[in-house]
Amino acid sequence: MTTKPSSLMQTYARSDLAFERGEGAYLFTGDGRRFLDFASGIAVTALGHAHPHLVKALTDQAGKLWHTSNLYQVPGQTRLAERLTKATFADQVFFANSGAEAIECGLKLIRKYHDDFGDPKRYRVIGFEGSFHGRTLSTLAAAGNEKYLKGYAPNVDGFDHCAFNNLNEVRAKIGPETAAILVEPVQGEGGMRAADIDFLKGLRKVCDEFGLLLMFDEVQSGVGRTGKFLAHEWAGITPDIVSIAKGIGGGFPMGACLATSKVAAAFGPGAHGTTFGGNPLAMAVGNAVLDIVLDTDLMAHVNKAGAHLDARIDELLKRFPGTFAAKHGKGLMRGLKCVPEVVNTDVVERLRGVGLLTVGAGDNTVRLLPPLIITHAEIDSAIDMIAAVAAQAKAA
Ligand SMILES: *Cc1c(COP(=O)(O)O)cnc(C)c1O
């Protein structure tokens, strides 16, 4: 007898867990097991689960209007765009539904800008090893990760790659067709490595020198994750384009591409579009997220909680040198790199076994992505579970 194949395409190596509800930093299974969530749906549920302010914003909007399309004015879009531009370098915003789409918008804007106002020969974008920009054909090509590109040839043309944090390689790679540089201020999927502040400043200088646009992928690092609204703000530089997504919807799917007016001027009516992007439900939630991220002292909290997590990670590194080799990241976007003898995904699985949810990343790293509202006590509880798993591993 053959077993019936799953009705789902088998694109994910899922764990067997299924959750029924969430509250703050905790998730609960149907049979009542409780998990401390240091994955946050991969940096998405920035304000934890079932945040009352977000639930109210979504349910209020759900009773009024779900969708009209971009054929009409969407007041929630205007309000959210005004708040995002006030809080950032940007002058204009395009709303999308996901991270990949927000990046795709930026990539199209780069080409259109050079076609209209820059140098039409310029279309190539320099990206970096270890980066991740999404799973569409062009965002895969932008990141250049062979593991994800395999089987999807031919690759979308127009992308070159350099070693992360290596300004000399970037300079050497720039040619007459180079249009822009695309980089994550903190690489998420690649292993939580933060770009050096001097590297980011150097990229801005190089872009100015050669007439290139500087685009940041802040899909994971944005919306307060590192203790500033956008992570590149730590470097004190002004980008041309930034894409955000994960945290801005707090769990409702949405993305946004932010740009200066000089660059965004290349997008006129018909230049780009989406059916669902900027839909009233998403805008209601996005505005509710900003009520808390921008209009409360949440950033001060993230910096305090991030410092506490960092100090506790230092203790883990000292106590368990046979398990953890290094720490990476910033704020509440942290990575624990395992020693070569320990496989990160095994650690993630064993942590799940003791009630802590984390995410694997490249470079044999365990990602710690608690909600931004995480308390010191919850961080201590997570550290206890990590220590228990590391101690078990040592005993084994
Ligand atoms: C998750 C992620 C993306 C892709 O977002 P999707 O919503 O999955 O398309 C792009 N860039 C970075 C840095 C990400 O972490």
Coordinates of C-alpha atoms and ligand atoms in Angstrom, one line a residue:
M1 CA 0.0 0.0 0.0
T2 CA 1.3 3.4 -0.9
T3 CA 0.8 6.4 1.5
K4 CA -1.1 9.3 0.1
P5 CA 1.3 12.1 -0.7
S6 CA 0.9 15.4 1.1
S7 CA -1.4 18.0 -0.6
L8 CA 1.2 20.6 0.2
M9 CA 4.2 21.1 -2.1
Q10 CA 7.2 19.9 -0.1
T11 CA 9.2 23.1 -0.1
Y12 CA 9.8 23.2 3.7
A13 CA 11.5 21.0 6.1
R14 CA 8.9 21.6 8.8
S15 CA 9.0 20.6 12.4
D16 CA 6.0 18.6 13.6
L17 CA 4.8 21.4 15.9
A18 CA 1.5 23.2 15.2
F19 CA 0.5 26.1 17.3
E20 CA -3.0 27.1 18.2
R21 CA -2.5 30.5 19.8
G22 CA 0.1 33.0 20.9
E23 CA 0.4 35.5 23.7
G24 CA 3.3 38.0 23.9
A25 CA 6.6 36.0 23.7
Y26 CA 4.8 32.6 24.0
L27 CA 3.2 30.2 21.6
F28 CA 0.9 27.4 22.7
T29 CA 0.1 24.1 21.0
G30 CA -3.4 22.6 20.9
D31 CA -2.4 20.1 23.6
G32 CA -1.3 22.9 25.9
R33 CA 2.5 22.9 25.6
R34 CA 4.1 26.4 25.9
F35 CA 7.1 27.6 24.0
L36 CA 9.2 30.7 24.4
D37 CA 9.4 32.3 21.0
F38 CA 12.9 33.5 20.1
A39 CA 12.1 33.0 16.4
S40 CA 9.2 35.4 16.1
G41 CA 8.1 33.8 12.8
I42 CA 11.6 34.8 11.5
A43 CA 11.7 38.4 12.8
V44 CA 8.1 39.1 11.9
T45 CA 6.0 39.2 15.1
A46 CA 8.0 42.2 16.4
L47 CA 5.4 43.0 19.1
G48 CA 4.8 39.4 20.1
H49 CA 1.7 37.4 19.5
A50 CA -1.9 38.8 19.8
H51 CA -0.8 42.3 20.8
P52 CA -4.0 43.9 21.9
H53 CA -3.3 47.1 20.0
L54 CA -2.7 45.2 16.8
V55 CA -5.6 42.9 17.2
K56 CA -7.9 45.9 17.7
A57 CA -6.5 47.7 14.7
L58 CA -7.0 44.7 12.5
T59 CA -10.5 43.7 13.7
D60 CA -11.7 47.3 13.6
Q61 CA -10.6 47.6 10.0
A62 CA -11.9 44.2 9.1
G63 CA -15.4 45.3 10.0
K64 CA -15.1 48.3 7.7
L65 CA -13.2 47.6 4.5
W66 CA -10.7 45.0 3.3
H67 CA -9.7 45.9 -0.2
T68 CA -10.3 48.4 -2.9
S69 CA -7.0 48.2 -5.0
N70 CA -4.7 51.0 -6.0
L71 CA -7.3 52.3 -8.5
Y72 CA -8.4 54.5 -5.6
Q73 CA -7.0 56.6 -2.7
V74 CA -6.1 54.4 0.3
P75 CA -6.0 56.8 3.3
G76 CA -4.1 54.3 5.5
Q77 CA -1.3 54.2 2.9
T78 CA -0.9 58.0 2.9
R79 CA -0.8 58.0 6.7
L80 CA 1.7 55.1 6.9
A81 CA 3.9 56.6 4.2
E82 CA 3.9 60.0 5.9
R83 CA 4.9 58.4 9.2
L84 CA 7.6 56.3 7.6
T85 CA 9.1 59.2 5.7
K86 CA 9.0 61.4 8.8
A87 CA 10.9 58.7 10.8
T88 CA 13.5 57.9 8.1
F89 CA 15.8 59.2 5.3
A90 CA 13.0 58.6 2.8
D91 CA 10.6 61.0 1.0
Q92 CA 8.4 58.4 -0.7
V93 CA 7.1 54.8 -0.1
F94 CA 5.8 52.0 -2.3
F95 CA 3.8 49.3 -0.4
A96 CA 4.2 45.6 -1.4
N97 CA 3.1 42.3 0.2
S98 CA 6.4 40.7 1.1
G99 CA 10.1 41.2 1.5
A100 CA 11.0 39.8 -1.9
E101 CA 8.6 42.2 -3.6
A102 CA 9.9 45.1 -1.6
I103 CA 13.4 44.3 -2.8
E104 CA 12.1 43.7 -6.4
C105 CA 10.6 47.2 -6.3
G106 CA 14.0 48.6 -5.3
L107 CA 15.8 46.7 -8.0
K108 CA 13.4 48.0 -10.7
L109 CA 13.7 51.5 -9.3
I110 CA 17.5 51.3 -9.6
R111 CA 17.2 50.5 -13.3
K112 CA 14.5 53.0 -14.0
Y113 CA 16.4 55.8 -12.2
H114 CA 19.5 55.3 -14.3
D115 CA 17.4 55.0 -17.4
D116 CA 15.6 58.3 -16.7
F117 CA 18.1 60.4 -14.9
G118 CA 21.4 58.7 -14.4
D119 CA 23.4 56.7 -17.0
P120 CA 21.2 54.3 -19.0
K121 CA 24.2 52.0 -19.5
R122 CA 24.2 51.3 -15.8
Y123 CA 22.0 48.4 -14.7
R124 CA 24.2 46.0 -12.8
V125 CA 23.9 45.7 -9.0
I126 CA 26.7 44.7 -6.6
G127 CA 25.6 42.3 -3.9
F128 CA 27.5 40.4 -1.2
E129 CA 28.4 36.8 -0.3
G130 CA 26.2 35.5 2.5
S131 CA 23.3 37.7 1.7
F132 CA 19.6 36.8 1.3
H133 CA 17.1 38.9 -0.6
G134 CA 14.1 36.6 -1.2
R135 CA 13.1 33.7 -3.4
T136 CA 12.0 35.3 -6.7
L137 CA 14.3 34.9 -9.7
S138 CA 15.8 38.3 -9.5
T139 CA 16.2 38.5 -5.7
L140 CA 17.9 35.1 -5.8
A141 CA 20.3 36.4 -8.5
A142 CA 20.9 39.5 -6.4
A143 CA 22.0 37.4 -3.4
G144 CA 23.9 34.9 -5.6
N145 CA 23.6 32.0 -3.1
E146 CA 24.3 28.9 -5.2
K147 CA 22.3 26.7 -2.8
Y148 CA 19.1 28.5 -3.7
L149 CA 19.9 29.2 -7.4
K150 CA 20.7 25.6 -8.2
G151 CA 18.1 24.2 -10.7
Y152 CA 16.7 27.6 -11.7
A153 CA 19.1 28.5 -14.6
P154 CA 19.5 30.7 -16.4
N155 CA 20.0 33.3 -13.7
V156 CA 18.6 36.8 -14.0
D157 CA 21.4 38.9 -15.5
G158 CA 22.8 42.1 -13.8
F159 CA 24.3 41.1 -10.5
D160 CA 27.9 40.9 -9.3
H161 CA 29.1 39.8 -5.9
C162 CA 31.8 40.7 -3.4
A163 CA 33.0 39.5 0.0
F164 CA 30.9 41.1 2.8
N165 CA 32.7 43.9 4.6
N166 CA 35.4 44.2 1.9
L167 CA 35.4 47.7 0.4
N168 CA 38.5 47.0 -1.8
E169 CA 36.6 44.2 -3.6
V170 CA 33.7 46.5 -4.1
R171 CA 35.9 49.2 -5.7
A172 CA 37.5 46.6 -7.9
K173 CA 34.1 45.3 -9.1
I174 CA 32.6 48.6 -10.1
G175 CA 32.5 49.0 -13.9
P176 CA 30.8 51.3 -16.4
E177 CA 27.6 49.2 -16.1
T178 CA 27.4 49.3 -12.3
A179 CA 24.2 51.0 -11.2
A180 CA 23.9 50.3 -7.4
I181 CA 25.1 48.5 -4.4
L182 CA 22.6 46.3 -2.4
V183 CA 23.5 45.2 1.1
E184 CA 22.0 44.0 4.4
P185 CA 23.3 46.2 7.3
V186 CA 23.0 43.0 9.3
Q187 CA 23.0 39.7 7.3
G188 CA 20.1 37.6 8.7
E189 CA 19.9 34.3 6.9
G190 CA 23.6 34.5 6.2
G191 CA 24.6 34.2 9.8
M192 CA 23.6 37.4 11.7
R193 CA 26.9 39.2 10.7
A194 CA 26.7 43.0 11.1
A195 CA 28.4 45.1 8.5
D196 CA 31.2 47.2 9.9
I197 CA 30.2 50.8 10.4
D198 CA 33.3 51.9 8.4
F199 CA 32.3 49.5 5.6
L200 CA 28.8 51.1 5.4
K201 CA 30.3 54.6 5.4
G202 CA 32.8 53.5 2.7
L203 CA 29.9 52.2 0.5
R204 CA 28.2 55.6 0.7
K205 CA 31.5 57.3 -0.4
V206 CA 32.0 54.9 -3.2
C207 CA 28.5 55.3 -4.4
D208 CA 28.9 59.1 -4.4
E209 CA 32.2 58.8 -6.2
F210 CA 30.9 56.6 -9.0
G211 CA 27.3 57.8 -9.3
L212 CA 25.8 54.7 -7.9
L213 CA 22.7 54.2 -5.8
L214 CA 23.0 52.7 -2.3
M215 CA 20.2 50.3 -1.4
F216 CA 19.8 48.5 2.0
D217 CA 17.8 45.3 2.5
E218 CA 16.3 45.9 5.9
V219 CA 13.6 43.3 5.5
Q220 CA 14.9 41.6 8.7
S221 CA 17.0 44.3 10.4
G222 CA 14.5 47.1 10.0
V223 CA 11.6 48.3 12.2
G224 CA 13.5 48.5 15.4
R225 CA 15.1 45.1 15.4
T226 CA 18.6 46.4 16.1
G227 CA 17.6 49.2 18.5
K228 CA 17.3 51.9 15.8
F229 CA 14.2 52.2 13.5
L230 CA 16.5 51.2 10.6
A231 CA 19.8 49.4 11.2
H232 CA 21.8 51.6 8.8
E233 CA 21.1 54.5 11.1
W234 CA 23.9 53.2 13.3
A235 CA 26.3 54.3 10.6
G236 CA 24.9 57.8 10.3
I237 CA 24.6 57.6 6.5
T238 CA 21.8 58.4 4.1
P239 CA 20.9 55.6 1.6
D240 CA 18.9 56.1 -1.6
I241 CA 16.6 53.1 -1.3
V242 CA 15.7 50.8 1.7
S243 CA 13.3 47.9 1.6
I244 CA 11.5 46.7 4.8
A245 CA 9.0 44.0 5.4
K246 CA 9.0 41.5 8.2
G247 CA 8.5 43.6 11.3
I248 CA 6.4 46.3 9.8
G249 CA 3.3 44.1 9.7
G250 CA 3.8 42.5 13.0
G251 CA 2.6 39.2 11.4
F252 CA 0.3 40.7 8.8
P253 CA 2.0 40.2 5.3
M254 CA 3.4 43.4 4.0
G255 CA 6.5 45.1 2.7
A256 CA 7.6 48.6 1.7
C257 CA 10.2 50.2 -0.5
L258 CA 11.4 53.5 0.8
A259 CA 13.4 56.0 -1.3
T260 CA 14.5 59.6 -1.6
S261 CA 12.4 61.8 -3.9
K262 CA 15.3 62.2 -6.3
V263 CA 15.3 58.5 -7.0
A264 CA 11.5 57.8 -6.6
A265 CA 10.9 60.5 -9.2
A266 CA 11.7 57.8 -11.8
F267 CA 8.4 56.0 -10.8
G268 CA 5.5 57.7 -12.5
P269 CA 2.0 56.3 -13.1
G270 CA 2.2 52.8 -14.7
A271 CA 5.9 52.3 -13.9
H272 CA 5.3 49.7 -11.2
G273 CA 2.3 48.3 -9.4
T274 CA 0.6 45.6 -7.3
T275 CA -3.0 44.5 -6.7
F276 CA -2.7 43.7 -3.0
G277 CA 0.1 46.0 -1.9
G278 CA -1.0 48.7 0.6
N279 CA -4.4 47.1 1.2
P280 CA -6.4 48.7 4.0
L281 CA -6.0 45.7 6.4
A282 CA -2.2 45.8 6.0
M283 CA -2.1 49.6 6.4
A284 CA -4.2 49.5 9.6
V285 CA -1.8 47.0 11.2
G286 CA 1.3 48.8 9.9
N287 CA 0.1 52.1 11.4
A288 CA -0.7 50.2 14.7
V289 CA 2.9 48.8 14.7
L290 CA 4.3 52.3 14.3
D291 CA 2.1 53.6 17.2
I292 CA 4.2 51.4 19.4
V293 CA 7.6 51.3 17.7
L294 CA 7.8 55.0 17.0
D295 CA 5.5 56.6 19.6
T296 CA 6.6 54.8 22.7
D297 CA 10.0 54.2 24.3
L298 CA 10.3 50.8 22.7
M299 CA 13.7 51.6 21.1
A300 CA 15.2 52.3 24.5
H301 CA 13.8 49.0 25.7
V302 CA 15.3 47.2 22.7
N303 CA 18.7 48.6 23.4
K304 CA 18.5 47.6 27.1
A305 CA 17.1 44.2 26.3
G306 CA 19.7 43.7 23.5
A307 CA 22.6 44.6 25.9
H308 CA 21.2 42.2 28.5
L309 CA 21.0 39.4 25.9
D310 CA 24.5 40.2 24.7
A311 CA 25.9 40.0 28.2
R312 CA 24.2 36.7 28.8
I313 CA 25.4 35.4 25.4
D314 CA 29.0 36.2 26.6
E315 CA 28.4 34.0 29.6
L316 CA 27.3 31.1 27.3
L317 CA 30.4 31.5 25.2
K318 CA 32.6 31.4 28.2
R319 CA 30.7 28.5 29.8
F320 CA 30.3 26.3 26.7
P321 CA 33.3 26.7 24.4
G322 CA 32.7 23.1 23.2
T323 CA 29.3 24.2 21.7
F324 CA 29.5 27.9 20.8
A325 CA 32.3 29.5 18.9
A326 CA 31.3 33.1 18.4
K327 CA 28.5 35.6 18.7
H328 CA 27.2 37.9 16.0
G329 CA 24.5 40.5 15.5
K330 CA 23.1 43.6 17.1
G331 CA 20.2 44.6 19.4
L332 CA 17.6 41.8 19.4
M333 CA 19.0 40.3 16.2
R334 CA 21.5 37.9 17.5
G335 CA 23.4 34.8 16.3
L336 CA 25.2 32.1 18.2
K337 CA 27.7 30.4 15.9
C338 CA 28.3 26.8 16.8
V339 CA 31.7 25.1 16.8
P340 CA 32.3 22.9 13.7
E341 CA 31.6 19.6 15.7
V342 CA 28.1 20.9 16.6
V343 CA 25.4 21.3 13.9
N344 CA 23.3 24.4 14.4
T345 CA 20.0 22.7 13.3
D346 CA 20.6 20.0 15.9
V347 CA 20.8 22.7 18.6
V348 CA 17.6 24.4 17.2
E349 CA 15.8 21.0 17.4
R350 CA 17.0 20.3 21.0
L351 CA 16.1 23.8 22.1
R352 CA 12.6 23.2 20.7
G353 CA 12.6 20.0 22.8
V354 CA 13.1 22.1 26.0
G355 CA 10.6 24.8 25.0
L356 CA 12.6 27.4 23.2
L357 CA 12.0 28.4 19.6
T358 CA 15.0 29.6 17.6
V359 CA 15.9 29.6 13.9
G360 CA 18.9 28.2 12.1
A361 CA 21.0 30.5 9.8
G362 CA 24.0 30.1 7.5
D363 CA 27.5 29.8 8.9
N364 CA 26.4 27.1 11.4
T365 CA 24.6 29.8 13.4
V366 CA 21.5 29.7 15.7
R367 CA 19.4 32.8 15.3
L368 CA 17.9 34.5 18.4
L369 CA 15.0 36.8 17.3
P370 CA 12.8 37.5 20.3
P371 CA 9.9 39.9 20.0
L372 CA 11.0 43.5 20.7
I373 CA 8.8 43.5 23.8
I374 CA 10.9 40.7 25.4
T375 CA 11.5 41.1 29.1
H376 CA 14.8 40.6 31.0
A377 CA 13.2 37.6 32.8
E378 CA 12.2 36.0 29.5
I379 CA 15.7 36.5 28.2
D380 CA 17.1 34.8 31.3
S381 CA 14.7 32.0 30.8
A382 CA 15.8 31.5 27.2
I383 CA 19.5 31.6 28.3
D384 CA 18.7 28.9 30.9
M385 CA 17.3 26.6 28.2
I386 CA 20.2 27.2 25.9
A387 CA 22.6 26.4 28.8
A388 CA 20.7 23.2 29.6
V389 CA 20.9 22.1 26.0
A390 CA 24.6 23.0 25.7
A391 CA 25.3 21.1 29.0
Q392 CA 23.5 18.1 27.7
A393 CA 25.5 18.1 24.5
K394 CA 28.7 18.2 26.6
A395 CA 27.5 15.2 28.7
A396 CA 26.6 13.3 25.5
Ligands
LIG1 C1 13.1 37.4 4.7 C2 14.0 38.2 4.0 C3 13.7 38.6 2.6 C4 12.5 38.0 1.9 O1 11.3 38.3 2.4 P1 10.0 37.4 2.0 O2 8.9 38.1 2.7 O3 10.2 36.0 2.4 O4 9.9 37.5 0.5 C5 14.5 39.4 2.0 N1 15.6 39.9 2.6 C6 15.9 39.6 3.9 C7 17.1 40.3 4.5 C8 15.1 38.8 4.6 O5 15.5 38.4 5.8

